[in-house]
Coordinates of C-alpha atoms and ligand atoms in Angstrom, one line a residue:
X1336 CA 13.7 -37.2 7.6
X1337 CA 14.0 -33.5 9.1
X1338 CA 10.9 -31.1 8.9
X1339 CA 11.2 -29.6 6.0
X1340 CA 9.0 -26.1 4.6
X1341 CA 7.2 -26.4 2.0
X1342 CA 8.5 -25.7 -1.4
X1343 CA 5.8 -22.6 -2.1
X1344 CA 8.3 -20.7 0.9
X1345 CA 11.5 -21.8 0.2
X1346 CA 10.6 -20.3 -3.1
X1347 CA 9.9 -17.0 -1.3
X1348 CA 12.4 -14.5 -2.3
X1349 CA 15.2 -13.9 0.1
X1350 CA 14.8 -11.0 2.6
X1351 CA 16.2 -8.3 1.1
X1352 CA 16.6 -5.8 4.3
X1353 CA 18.6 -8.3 6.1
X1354 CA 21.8 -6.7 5.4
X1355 CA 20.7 -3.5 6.3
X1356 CA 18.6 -4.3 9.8
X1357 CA 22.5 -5.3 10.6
X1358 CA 24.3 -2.5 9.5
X1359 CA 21.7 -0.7 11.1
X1360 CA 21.9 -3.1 14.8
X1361 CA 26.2 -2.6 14.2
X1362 CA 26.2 1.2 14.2
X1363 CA 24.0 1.7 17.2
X1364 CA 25.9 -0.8 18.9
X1365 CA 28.9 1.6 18.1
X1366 CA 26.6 4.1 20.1
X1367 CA 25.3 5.9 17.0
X1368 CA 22.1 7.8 17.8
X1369 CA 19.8 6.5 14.5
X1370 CA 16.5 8.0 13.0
X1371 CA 14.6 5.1 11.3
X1372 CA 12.5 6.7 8.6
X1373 CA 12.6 2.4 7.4
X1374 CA 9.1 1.4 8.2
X1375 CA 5.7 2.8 6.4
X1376 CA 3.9 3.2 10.0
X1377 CA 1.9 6.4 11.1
X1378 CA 3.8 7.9 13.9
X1379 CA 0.7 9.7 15.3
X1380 CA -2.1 7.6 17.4
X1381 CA -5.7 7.1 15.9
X1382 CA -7.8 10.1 16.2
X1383 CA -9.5 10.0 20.0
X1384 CA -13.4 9.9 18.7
X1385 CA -12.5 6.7 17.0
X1386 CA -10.9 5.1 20.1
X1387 CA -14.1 5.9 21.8
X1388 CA -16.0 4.6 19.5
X1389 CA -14.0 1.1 20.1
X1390 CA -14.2 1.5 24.2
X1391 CA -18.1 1.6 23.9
X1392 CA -18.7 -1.1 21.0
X1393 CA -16.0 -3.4 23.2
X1394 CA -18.4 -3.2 26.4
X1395 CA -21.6 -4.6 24.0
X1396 CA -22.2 -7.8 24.7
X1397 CA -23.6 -8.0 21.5
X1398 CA -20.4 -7.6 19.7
X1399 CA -18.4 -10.4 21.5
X1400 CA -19.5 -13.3 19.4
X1401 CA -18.4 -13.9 15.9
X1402 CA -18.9 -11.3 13.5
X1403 CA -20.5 -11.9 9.8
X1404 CA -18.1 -13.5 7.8
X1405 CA -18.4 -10.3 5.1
X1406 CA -18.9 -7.8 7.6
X1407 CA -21.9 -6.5 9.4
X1408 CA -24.5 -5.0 7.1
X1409 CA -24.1 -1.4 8.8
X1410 CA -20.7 -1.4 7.6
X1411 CA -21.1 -2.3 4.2
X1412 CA -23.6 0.4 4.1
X1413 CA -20.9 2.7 5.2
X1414 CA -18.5 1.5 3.0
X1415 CA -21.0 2.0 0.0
X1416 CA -21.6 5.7 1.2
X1417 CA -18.3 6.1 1.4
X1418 CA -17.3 5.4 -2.2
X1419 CA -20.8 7.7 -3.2
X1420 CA -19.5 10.4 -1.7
X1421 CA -16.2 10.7 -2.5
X1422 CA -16.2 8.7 -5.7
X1423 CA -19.5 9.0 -7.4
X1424 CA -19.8 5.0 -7.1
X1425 CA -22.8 3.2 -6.4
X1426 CA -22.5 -0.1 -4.7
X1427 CA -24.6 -3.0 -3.6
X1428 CA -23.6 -3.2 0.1
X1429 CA -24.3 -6.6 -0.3
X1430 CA -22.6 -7.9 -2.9
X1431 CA -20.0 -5.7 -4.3
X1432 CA -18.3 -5.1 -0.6
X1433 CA -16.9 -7.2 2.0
X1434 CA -14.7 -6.4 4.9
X1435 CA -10.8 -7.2 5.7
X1436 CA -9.0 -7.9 8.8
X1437 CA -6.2 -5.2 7.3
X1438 CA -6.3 -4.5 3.1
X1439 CA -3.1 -6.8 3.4
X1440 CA -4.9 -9.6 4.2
X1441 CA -7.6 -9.4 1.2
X1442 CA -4.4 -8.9 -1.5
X1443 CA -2.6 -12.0 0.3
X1444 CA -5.8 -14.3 -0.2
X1445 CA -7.5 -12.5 -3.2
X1446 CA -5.2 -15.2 -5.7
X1447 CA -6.5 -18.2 -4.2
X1448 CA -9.8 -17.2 -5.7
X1449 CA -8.7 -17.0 -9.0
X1450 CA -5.1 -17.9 -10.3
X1451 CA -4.7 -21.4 -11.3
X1452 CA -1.2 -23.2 -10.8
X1453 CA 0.5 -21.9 -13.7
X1454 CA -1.1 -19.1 -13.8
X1455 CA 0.3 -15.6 -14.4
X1456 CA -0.5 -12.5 -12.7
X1457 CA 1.1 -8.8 -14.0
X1458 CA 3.1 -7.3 -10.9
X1459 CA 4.5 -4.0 -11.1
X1460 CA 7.8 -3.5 -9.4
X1461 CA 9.2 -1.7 -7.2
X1462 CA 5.9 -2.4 -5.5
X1463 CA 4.1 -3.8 -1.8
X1464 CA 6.1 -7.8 -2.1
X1465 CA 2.5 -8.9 -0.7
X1466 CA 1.4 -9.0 -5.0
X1467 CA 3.9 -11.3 -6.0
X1468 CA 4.6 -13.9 -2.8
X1469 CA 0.1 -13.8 -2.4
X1470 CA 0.5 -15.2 -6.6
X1471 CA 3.2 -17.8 -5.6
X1472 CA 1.2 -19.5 -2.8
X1473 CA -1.7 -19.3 -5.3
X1474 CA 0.9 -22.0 -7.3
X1475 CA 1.0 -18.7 -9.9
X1476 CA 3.9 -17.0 -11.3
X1477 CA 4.2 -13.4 -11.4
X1478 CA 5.1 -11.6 -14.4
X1479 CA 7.2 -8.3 -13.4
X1480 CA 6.3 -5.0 -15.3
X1481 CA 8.8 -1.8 -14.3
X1482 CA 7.8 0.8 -13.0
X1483 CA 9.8 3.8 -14.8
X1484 CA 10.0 7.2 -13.8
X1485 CA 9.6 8.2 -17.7
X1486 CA 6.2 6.9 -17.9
X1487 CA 5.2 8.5 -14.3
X1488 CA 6.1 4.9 -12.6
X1489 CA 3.0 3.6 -14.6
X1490 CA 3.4 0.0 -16.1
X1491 CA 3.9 -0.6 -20.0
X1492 CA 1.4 -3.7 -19.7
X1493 CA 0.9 -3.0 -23.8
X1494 CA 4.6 -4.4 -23.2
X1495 CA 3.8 -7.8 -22.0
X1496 CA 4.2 -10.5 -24.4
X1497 CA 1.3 -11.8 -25.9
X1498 CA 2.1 -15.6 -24.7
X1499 CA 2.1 -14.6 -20.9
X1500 CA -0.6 -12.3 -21.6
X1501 CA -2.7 -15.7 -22.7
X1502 CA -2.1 -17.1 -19.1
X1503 CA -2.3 -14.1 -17.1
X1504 CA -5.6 -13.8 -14.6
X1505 CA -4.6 -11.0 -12.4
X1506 CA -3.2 -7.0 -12.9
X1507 CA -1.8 -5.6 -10.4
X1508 CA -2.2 -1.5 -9.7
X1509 CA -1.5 0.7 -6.6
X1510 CA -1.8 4.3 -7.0
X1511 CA -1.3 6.7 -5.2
X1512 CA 1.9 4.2 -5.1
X1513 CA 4.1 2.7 -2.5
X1514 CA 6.9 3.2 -3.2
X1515 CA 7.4 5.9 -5.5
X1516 CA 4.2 8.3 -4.2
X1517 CA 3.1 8.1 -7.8
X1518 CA -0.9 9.1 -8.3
X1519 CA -2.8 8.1 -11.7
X1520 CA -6.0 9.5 -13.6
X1521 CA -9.2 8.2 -14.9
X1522 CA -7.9 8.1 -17.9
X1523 CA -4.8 5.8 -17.5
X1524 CA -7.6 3.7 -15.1
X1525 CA -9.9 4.0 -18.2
X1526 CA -7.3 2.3 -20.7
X1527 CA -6.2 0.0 -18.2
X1528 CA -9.7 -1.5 -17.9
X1529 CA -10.1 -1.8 -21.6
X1530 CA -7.2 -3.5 -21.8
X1531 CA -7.9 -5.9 -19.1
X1532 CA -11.3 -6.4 -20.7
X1533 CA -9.8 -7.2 -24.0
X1534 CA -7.8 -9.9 -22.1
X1535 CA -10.0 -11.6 -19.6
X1536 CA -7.7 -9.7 -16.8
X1537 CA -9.2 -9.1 -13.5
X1538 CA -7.4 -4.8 -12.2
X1539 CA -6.8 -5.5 -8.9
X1540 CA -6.5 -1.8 -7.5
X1541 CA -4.7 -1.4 -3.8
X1542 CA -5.7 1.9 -2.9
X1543 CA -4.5 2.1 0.5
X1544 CA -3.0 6.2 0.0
X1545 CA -5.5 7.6 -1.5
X1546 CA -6.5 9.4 1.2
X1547 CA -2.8 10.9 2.4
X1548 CA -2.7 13.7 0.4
X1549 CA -2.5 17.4 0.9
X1550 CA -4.3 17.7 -2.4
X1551 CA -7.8 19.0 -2.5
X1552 CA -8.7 16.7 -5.9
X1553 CA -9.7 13.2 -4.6
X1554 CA -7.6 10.7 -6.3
X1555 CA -9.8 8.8 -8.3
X1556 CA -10.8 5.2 -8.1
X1557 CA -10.6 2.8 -10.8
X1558 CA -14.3 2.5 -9.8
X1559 CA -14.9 5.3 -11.4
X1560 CA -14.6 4.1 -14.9
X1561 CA -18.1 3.1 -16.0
X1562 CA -18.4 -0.5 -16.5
X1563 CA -15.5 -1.0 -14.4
X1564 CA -16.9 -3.4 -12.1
X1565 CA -16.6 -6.1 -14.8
X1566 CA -13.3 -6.6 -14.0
X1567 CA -12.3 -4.9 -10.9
X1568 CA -11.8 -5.1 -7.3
X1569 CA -10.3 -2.2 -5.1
X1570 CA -8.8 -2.7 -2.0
X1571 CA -8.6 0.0 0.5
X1572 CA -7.6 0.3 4.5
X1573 CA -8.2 2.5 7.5
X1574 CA -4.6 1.8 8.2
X1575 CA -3.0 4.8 6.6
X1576 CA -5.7 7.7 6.6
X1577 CA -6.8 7.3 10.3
X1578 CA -3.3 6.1 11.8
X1579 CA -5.1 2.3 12.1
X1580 CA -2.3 0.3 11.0
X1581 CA -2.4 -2.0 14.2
X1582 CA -6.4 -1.9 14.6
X1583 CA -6.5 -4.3 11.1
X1584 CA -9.3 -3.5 9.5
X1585 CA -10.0 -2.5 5.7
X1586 CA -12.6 -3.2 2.7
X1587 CA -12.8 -4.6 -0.9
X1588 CA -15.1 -3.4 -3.3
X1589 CA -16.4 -4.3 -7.0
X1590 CA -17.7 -6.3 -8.7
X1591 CA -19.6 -9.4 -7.0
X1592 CA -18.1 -12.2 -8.7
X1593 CA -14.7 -11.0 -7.3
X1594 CA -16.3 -9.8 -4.2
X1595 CA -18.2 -13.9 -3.8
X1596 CA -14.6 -15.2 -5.0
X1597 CA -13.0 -13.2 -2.1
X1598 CA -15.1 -13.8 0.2
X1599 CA -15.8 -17.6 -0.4
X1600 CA -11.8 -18.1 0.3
X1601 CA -11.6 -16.0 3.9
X1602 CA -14.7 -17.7 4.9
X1603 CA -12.8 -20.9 5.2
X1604 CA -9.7 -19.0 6.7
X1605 CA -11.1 -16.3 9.0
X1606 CA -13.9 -15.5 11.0
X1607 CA -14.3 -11.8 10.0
X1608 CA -13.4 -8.8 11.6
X1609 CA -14.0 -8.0 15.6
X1610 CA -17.4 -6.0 15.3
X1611 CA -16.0 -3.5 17.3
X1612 CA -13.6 -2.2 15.7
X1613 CA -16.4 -2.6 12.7
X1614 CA -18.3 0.1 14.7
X1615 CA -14.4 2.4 15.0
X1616 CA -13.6 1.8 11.4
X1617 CA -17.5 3.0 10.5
X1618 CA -16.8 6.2 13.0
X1619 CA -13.6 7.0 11.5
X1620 CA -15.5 6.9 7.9
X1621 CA -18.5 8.8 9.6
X1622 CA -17.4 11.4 11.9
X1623 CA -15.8 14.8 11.0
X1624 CA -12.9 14.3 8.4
X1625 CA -10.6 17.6 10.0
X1626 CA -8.2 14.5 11.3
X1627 CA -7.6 13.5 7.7
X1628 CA -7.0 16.8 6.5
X1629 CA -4.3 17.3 9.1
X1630 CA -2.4 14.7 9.0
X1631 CA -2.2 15.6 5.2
X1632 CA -0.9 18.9 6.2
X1633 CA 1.4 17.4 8.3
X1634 CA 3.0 15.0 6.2
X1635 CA 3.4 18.1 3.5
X1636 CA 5.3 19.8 6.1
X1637 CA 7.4 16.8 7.0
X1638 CA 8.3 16.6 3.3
X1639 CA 9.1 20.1 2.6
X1640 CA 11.7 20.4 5.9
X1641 CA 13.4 16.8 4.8
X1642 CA 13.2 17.7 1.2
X1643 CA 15.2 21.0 2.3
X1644 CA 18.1 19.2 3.6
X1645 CA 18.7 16.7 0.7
X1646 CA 18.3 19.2 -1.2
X1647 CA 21.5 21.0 0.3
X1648 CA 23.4 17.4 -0.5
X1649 CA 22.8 18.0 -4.2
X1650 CA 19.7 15.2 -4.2
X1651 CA 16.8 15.0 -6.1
X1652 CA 13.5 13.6 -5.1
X1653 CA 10.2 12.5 -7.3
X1654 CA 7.7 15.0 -6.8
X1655 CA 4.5 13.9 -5.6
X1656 CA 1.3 15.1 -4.1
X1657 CA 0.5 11.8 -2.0
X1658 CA 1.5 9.0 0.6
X1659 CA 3.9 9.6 3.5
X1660 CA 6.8 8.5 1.4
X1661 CA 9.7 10.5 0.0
X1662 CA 11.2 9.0 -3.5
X1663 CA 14.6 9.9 -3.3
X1664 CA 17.4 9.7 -6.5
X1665 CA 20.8 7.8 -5.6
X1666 CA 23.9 10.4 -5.9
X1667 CA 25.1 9.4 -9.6
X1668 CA 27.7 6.6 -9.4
X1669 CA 26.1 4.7 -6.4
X1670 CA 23.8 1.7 -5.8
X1671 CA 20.5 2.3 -3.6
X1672 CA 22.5 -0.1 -1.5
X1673 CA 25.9 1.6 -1.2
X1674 CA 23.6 5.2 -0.8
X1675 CA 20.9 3.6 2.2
X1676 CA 24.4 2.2 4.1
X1677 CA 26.3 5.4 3.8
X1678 CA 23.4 7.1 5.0
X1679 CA 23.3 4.8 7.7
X1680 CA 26.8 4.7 8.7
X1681 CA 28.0 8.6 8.3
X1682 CA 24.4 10.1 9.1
X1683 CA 22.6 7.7 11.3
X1684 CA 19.5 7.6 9.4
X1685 CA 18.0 4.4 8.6
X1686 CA 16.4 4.5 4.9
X1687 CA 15.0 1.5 2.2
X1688 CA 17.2 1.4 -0.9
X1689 CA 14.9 1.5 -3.5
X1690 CA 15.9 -2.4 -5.4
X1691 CA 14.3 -3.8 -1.7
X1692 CA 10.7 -3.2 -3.7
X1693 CA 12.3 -4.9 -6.8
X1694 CA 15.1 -4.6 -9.4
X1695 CA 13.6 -1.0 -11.0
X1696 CA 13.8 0.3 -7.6
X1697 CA 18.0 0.5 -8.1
X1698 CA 19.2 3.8 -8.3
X1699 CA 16.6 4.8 -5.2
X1700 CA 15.6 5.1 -2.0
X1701 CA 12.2 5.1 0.1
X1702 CA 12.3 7.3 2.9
X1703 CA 9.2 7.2 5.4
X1704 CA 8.1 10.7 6.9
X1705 CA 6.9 8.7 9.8
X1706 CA 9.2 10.7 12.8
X1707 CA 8.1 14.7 13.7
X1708 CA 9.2 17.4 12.1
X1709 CA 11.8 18.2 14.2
X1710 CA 13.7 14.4 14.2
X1711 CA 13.6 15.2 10.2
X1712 CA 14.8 18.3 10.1
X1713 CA 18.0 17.0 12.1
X1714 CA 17.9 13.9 9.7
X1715 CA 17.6 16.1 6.9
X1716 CA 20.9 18.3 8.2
X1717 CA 23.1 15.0 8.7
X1718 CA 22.2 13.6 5.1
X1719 CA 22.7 17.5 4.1
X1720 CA 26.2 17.2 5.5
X1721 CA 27.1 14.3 3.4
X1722 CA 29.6 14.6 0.7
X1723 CA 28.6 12.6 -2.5
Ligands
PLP2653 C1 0.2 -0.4 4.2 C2 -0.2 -1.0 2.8 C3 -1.2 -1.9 2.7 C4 -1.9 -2.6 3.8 O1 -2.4 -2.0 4.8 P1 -3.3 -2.8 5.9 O2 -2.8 -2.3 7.2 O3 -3.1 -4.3 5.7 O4 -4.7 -2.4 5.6 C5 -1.6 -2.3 1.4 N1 -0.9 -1.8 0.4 C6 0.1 -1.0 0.4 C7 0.8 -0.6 -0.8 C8 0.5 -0.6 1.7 O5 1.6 0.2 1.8

């Protein structure tokens, strides 16, 4: 008999930018110079205080040996600050935080803790894929809610039939939102809470933007909702604020039994993260926050020159006030797939049609502001040139 994978990733959906990496490989091989504004990945290195912060935590013996399997205790204090601070939230370092190797990594194993096979858990689409393929290795099912632009790209969750809502553990959230750039309130957190309290529903809130904004109102955390802890666990990463996608390091936080249910799975899967970059991640939370607030800036400015440009083509985007994504309408009469390869093939600028997050993603396109100003201003001008 030939090896053979296992049925839990043959049932992994097919990989939807396939067609488009090799429309993308084709037309530089016709010598076409391309902008890739594809991938969500900070363009700009970490900040240069946290990097030294690494360099002398590396050359301590003391941090060479395997960390805590939660994370060192000065962390989770740090953590717990954190969400004080900005939030309002108090938190038992000790049992209502643990660390991640990467946010990505905590969503991916977070099921395994609680979703039975046959299972359900609520995913919004378009959304991160990591929801639905971390509920199918779980041997759960994921129950797709659309995200509309009507309703803000929120989820209709009162929509989901009462028979799936019997078997469903998990609720998905992630605001502000990949893709759209979506934010929510306290209130919409507040009703969602209820709800999942009314259902035995555990919010599981990725909050990986919330601090890539050029807004001076903190986005608020479904923390926030008193009594939320019941029923929620919030995920959040350096990745994205300090320009740490490739350092992999992030935090959970809520309530303990999710936080025990978490931490009892990676225990027997990882080792925890390096506590070096423990003492960078705790810098970059620490130290003065002017890097944060700049890059913010910066990505506003990257949106308003790109934004300029389509605008010239006659396209509209969704306006938004966070992330480093731009939500950009398909010209009427075309797919996000025949709009992302005409891009590509007259204009040279490689962007994510919109149904590669999920089917209520047709009609759209993701385009990351991950390239200086100048590289989208000239991307902006070839898409501006475009006749639709
Ligand atoms: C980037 C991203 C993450 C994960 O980031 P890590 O680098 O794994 O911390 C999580 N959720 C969303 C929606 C993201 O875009």
């Amino acid at each position: 008999m030939p090896i053979e994978f296992s049925e839990r990733l043959l049932a992994l959906p097919p990989y939807l930018f396939k067609e488009l990496d090799r429309l993308r490989d084709e037309a530089r091989e016709r010598g076409m110079s391309i902008i890739d504004l594809g991938v969500g990945d900070p363009d700009r290195p970490t900040p240069n205080r946290i990097i030294a912060a690494l360099a002398k935590a590396a050359e301590n013996a003391e941090n060479h040996q395997y960390p805590v399997y939660s994370g060192m205790n000065s962390f989770l204090g740090v953590v717990a600050n954190w969400y004080k601070e900005r939030h309002g939230v108090t938190l038992d370092p000790k049992t209502e935080v643990c660390s991640l190797i990467g946010s990505k990594e905590g969503l991916a194993h977070f099921p395994l803790a609680f979703v039975n096979p046959g299972d359900v858990t609520l995913v919004p689409e378009p959304a991160y894929p990591v929801y639905s393929s971390s509920t199918l290795f779980a041997g759960g099912k994921a129950y797709y809610m659309p995200l509309l632009e009507k309703n803000g790209f929120w989820p209709d969750y009162k929509a989901v039939p009462a028979d799936v809502l019997k078997k469903a553990k998990i609720i998905w959230v992630n605001y502000p939102n990949n893709p759209t750039g979506a934010s929510t309130t306290l209130e919409r957190y507040s009703e969602l809470i209820e709800f999942a309290r009314r259902n035995d529903l555990i919010v599981v809130s990725d909050a990986a933007y919330s601090e890539v904004t050029w807004n001076d109102r903190p986005h608020p955390s479904a923390l926030e909702v008193p009594g939320a802890k019941d029923v929620v666990i919030e995920f959040h990463s350096l990745s994205k604020t300090y320009n740490m996608t490739g350092w992999r390091v992030g935090w959970a936080a809520g309530g303990a039994k999710q936080i025990r249910g978490l931490g009892l799975v990676k225990s027997n899967i990882d080792s925890g993260v390096f506590q070096a970059v423990q003492w960078a991640a705790m810098e970059a939370l620490e130290g003065p926050q002017d890097c944060v607030k700049s890059m913010g800036q910066l990505y506003k400015e990257r949106r308003e020159t790109l934004i300029k440009g389509l605008t010239k083509a006659g396209l509209e985007v969704f306006p938004t006030e966070y992330t480093f994504y731009v939500w950009l309408k398909a010209p009427k009469g075309l797919t996000s797939a025949e709009f992302a390869s005409r891009v590509l093939n007259e204009a040279g600028v490689v962007i994510t049609p919109g149904n590669g997050f999920g089917p209520s993603g047709e009609g759209w396109a993701r385009i990351a502001l991950v390239q200086e100003a100048s590289t989208l201003s000239e991307a902006a001008e070839r898409i501006g040139s475009l006749k639709f």
